[in-house]
Amino acid sequence: MPHDQPEWVRDQRRILGRRIRDLRMNRGHTQEVVVEMTNIDRRTYQRIEAGESDPRYGDLLQIAAALNVDLADLVR
């Protein structure tokens, strides 16, 4: 995780990761299922959910589609 960013940015990244995890679990998907649906590297996806990395825009689009939510709702 980049350490040169303000704490509030890191907090928001963790919130996003929790939101993604909660949506995935509410839909009954494992991480492996979402990884298969999105073609995102497994470790990258785990780091996104853990709030440890800045997800790329394209990855967020694919995750939103896999979880059947609008991107705006995912990153609200």
XYZ file of N, CA and C in Angstrom:
228
model
N 0.859 -1.169 0.000
C 0.000 0.000 0.000
C 0.902 1.227 0.000
N 0.605 2.172 -0.858
C 1.426 3.387 -0.865
C 1.317 4.122 0.474
N 2.464 4.471 1.040
C 2.470 5.135 2.344
C 2.584 6.648 2.228
N 2.763 7.137 1.008
C 2.911 8.580 0.842
C 1.564 9.278 0.680
N 0.480 8.533 0.802
C -0.850 9.122 0.679
C -1.376 9.483 2.066
N -2.246 10.480 2.122
C -2.826 10.849 3.419
C -3.634 9.693 4.018
N -3.747 9.698 5.302
C -4.482 8.640 6.006
C -5.926 8.539 5.529
N -6.563 9.665 5.229
C -7.962 9.609 4.796
C -8.097 8.861 3.469
N -7.086 8.921 2.615
C -7.121 8.166 1.354
C -7.029 6.675 1.665
N -6.138 6.307 2.565
C -6.020 4.890 2.945
C -7.303 4.393 3.604
N -7.934 5.255 4.410
C -9.210 4.883 5.031
C -10.272 4.612 3.968
N -10.350 5.470 2.970
C -11.344 5.295 1.905
C -11.079 4.027 1.097
N -9.819 3.689 0.901
C -9.469 2.465 0.182
C -9.931 1.248 0.977
N -9.764 1.286 2.302
C -10.233 0.181 3.147
C -11.760 0.080 3.127
N -12.436 1.214 3.139
C -13.903 1.224 3.071
C -14.367 0.611 1.759
N -13.725 0.991 0.653
C -14.070 0.421 -0.647
C -13.863 -1.090 -0.635
N -12.761 -1.541 -0.093
C -12.490 -2.979 -0.027
C -13.553 -3.723 0.764
N -13.950 -3.147 1.893
C -15.014 -3.777 2.695
C -16.331 -3.806 1.942
N -16.631 -2.724 1.218
C -17.873 -2.678 0.448
C -17.870 -3.766 -0.621
N -16.758 -3.921 -1.315
C -16.650 -4.963 -2.338
C -16.821 -6.344 -1.702
N -16.127 -6.572 -0.595
C -16.244 -7.867 0.096
C -17.683 -8.137 0.528
N -18.333 -7.137 1.125
C -19.709 -7.320 1.588
C -20.657 -7.620 0.431
N -20.508 -6.895 -0.673
C -21.349 -7.159 -1.848
C -21.111 -8.568 -2.377
N -19.848 -8.969 -2.443
C -19.519 -10.313 -2.927
C -20.159 -11.369 -2.036
N -20.018 -11.204 -0.740
C -20.561 -12.189 0.195
C -22.086 -12.202 0.173
N -22.717 -11.029 0.036
C -24.180 -10.967 -0.045
C -24.711 -11.703 -1.265
N -23.892 -11.800 -2.296
C -24.292 -12.509 -3.506
C -23.892 -13.983 -3.463
N -23.260 -14.377 -2.378
C -22.874 -15.772 -2.197
C -21.681 -16.201 -3.024
N -20.867 -15.236 -3.453
C -19.687 -15.553 -4.264
C -18.448 -15.673 -3.388
N -17.571 -16.579 -3.780
C -16.248 -16.618 -3.179
C -15.352 -15.660 -3.951
N -14.182 -15.379 -3.392
C -13.219 -14.563 -4.127
C -12.849 -15.244 -5.437
N -12.723 -16.549 -5.414
C -12.345 -17.283 -6.614
C -13.361 -17.095 -7.734
N -14.637 -17.065 -7.386
C -15.685 -16.875 -8.386
C -15.549 -15.496 -9.030
N -15.350 -14.468 -8.210
C -15.219 -13.108 -8.747
C -13.957 -12.992 -9.597
N -12.878 -13.619 -9.162
C -11.636 -13.614 -9.938
C -11.871 -14.242 -11.307
N -12.592 -15.340 -11.345
C -12.897 -15.992 -12.626
C -13.785 -15.114 -13.497
N -14.739 -14.435 -12.886
C -15.668 -13.591 -13.644
C -14.981 -12.351 -14.205
N -13.938 -11.883 -13.516
C -13.319 -10.610 -13.888
C -11.968 -10.757 -14.581
N -11.353 -11.919 -14.454
C -9.999 -12.122 -14.977
C -8.964 -11.247 -14.274
N -9.261 -10.821 -13.074
C -8.297 -10.076 -12.258
C -7.437 -11.102 -11.529
N -6.145 -10.830 -11.442
C -5.239 -11.711 -10.715
C -5.759 -11.929 -9.298
N -5.671 -13.160 -8.815
C -6.213 -13.509 -7.497
C -5.612 -12.643 -6.383
N -4.302 -12.490 -6.389
C -3.648 -11.695 -5.340
C -4.045 -10.220 -5.437
N -4.176 -9.723 -6.650
C -4.615 -8.338 -6.845
C -6.010 -8.154 -6.264
N -6.907 -9.094 -6.565
C -8.271 -8.989 -6.040
C -8.261 -9.043 -4.509
N -7.462 -9.927 -3.930
C -7.383 -10.013 -2.471
C -6.896 -8.692 -1.876
N -5.928 -8.080 -2.522
C -5.395 -6.799 -2.031
C -6.432 -5.684 -2.166
N -7.263 -5.724 -3.210
C -8.328 -4.726 -3.361
C -9.316 -4.863 -2.205
N -9.755 -6.088 -1.940
C -10.710 -6.300 -0.844
C -10.115 -5.926 0.510
N -8.835 -6.135 0.667
C -8.171 -5.821 1.939
C -7.854 -4.337 2.066
N -8.085 -3.570 1.003
C -7.790 -2.146 1.035
C -6.306 -1.855 0.962
N -5.548 -2.778 0.395
C -4.094 -2.648 0.355
C -3.567 -2.105 -0.969
N -4.435 -1.921 -1.949
C -3.942 -1.410 -3.229
C -4.966 -0.465 -3.837
N -4.472 0.391 -4.712
C -5.344 1.286 -5.461
C -5.820 0.538 -6.699
N -7.094 0.159 -6.734
C -7.562 -0.606 -7.893
C -7.600 0.251 -9.155
N -7.283 -0.377 -10.272
C -7.373 0.309 -11.554
C -8.848 0.487 -11.915
N -9.100 1.504 -12.703
C -10.471 1.810 -13.127
C -11.098 0.607 -13.825
N -10.358 -0.012 -14.716
C -10.876 -1.175 -15.437
C -11.222 -2.318 -14.501
N -10.416 -2.519 -13.459
C -10.719 -3.563 -12.478
C -12.006 -3.244 -11.734
N -12.193 -1.975 -11.366
C -13.433 -1.587 -10.686
C -14.648 -1.797 -11.573
N -14.514 -1.488 -12.858
C -15.615 -1.723 -13.789
C -15.972 -3.203 -13.845
N -14.955 -4.048 -13.914
C -15.204 -5.493 -13.989
C -15.797 -6.032 -12.690
N -15.323 -5.540 -11.567
C -15.869 -5.979 -10.282
C -17.325 -5.554 -10.161
N -17.624 -4.324 -10.529
C -19.011 -3.846 -10.470
C -19.911 -4.710 -11.344
N -19.453 -5.042 -12.536
C -20.256 -5.879 -13.432
C -20.452 -7.271 -12.834
N -19.403 -7.844 -12.269
C -19.497 -9.184 -11.686
C -20.448 -9.207 -10.500
N -20.498 -8.114 -9.759
C -21.369 -8.042 -8.587
C -22.729 -7.445 -8.912
N -22.917 -7.111 -10.187
C -24.197 -6.597 -10.678
C -24.613 -5.306 -9.962
N -23.650 -4.372 -9.854
C -23.930 -3.053 -9.289
C -23.345 -1.995 -10.214
N -23.904 -0.807 -10.157
C -23.330 0.299 -10.902
C -22.012 0.691 -10.273
N -21.083 1.137 -11.106
C -19.794 1.579 -10.581
C -19.984 2.675 -9.542
N -20.899 3.598 -9.796
C -21.145 4.708 -8.860
C -21.558 4.176 -7.482
N -22.365 3.129 -7.455
C -22.785 2.537 -6.176
C -21.624 1.839 -5.489
N -20.732 1.267 -6.279
C -19.577 0.571 -5.715
C -18.637 1.549 -5.020
N -18.427 2.712 -5.616
C -17.443 3.654 -5.082
C -18.057 4.821 -4.313
N -19.328 4.770 -4.057
C -20.029 5.871 -3.391
C -19.348 6.367 -2.161
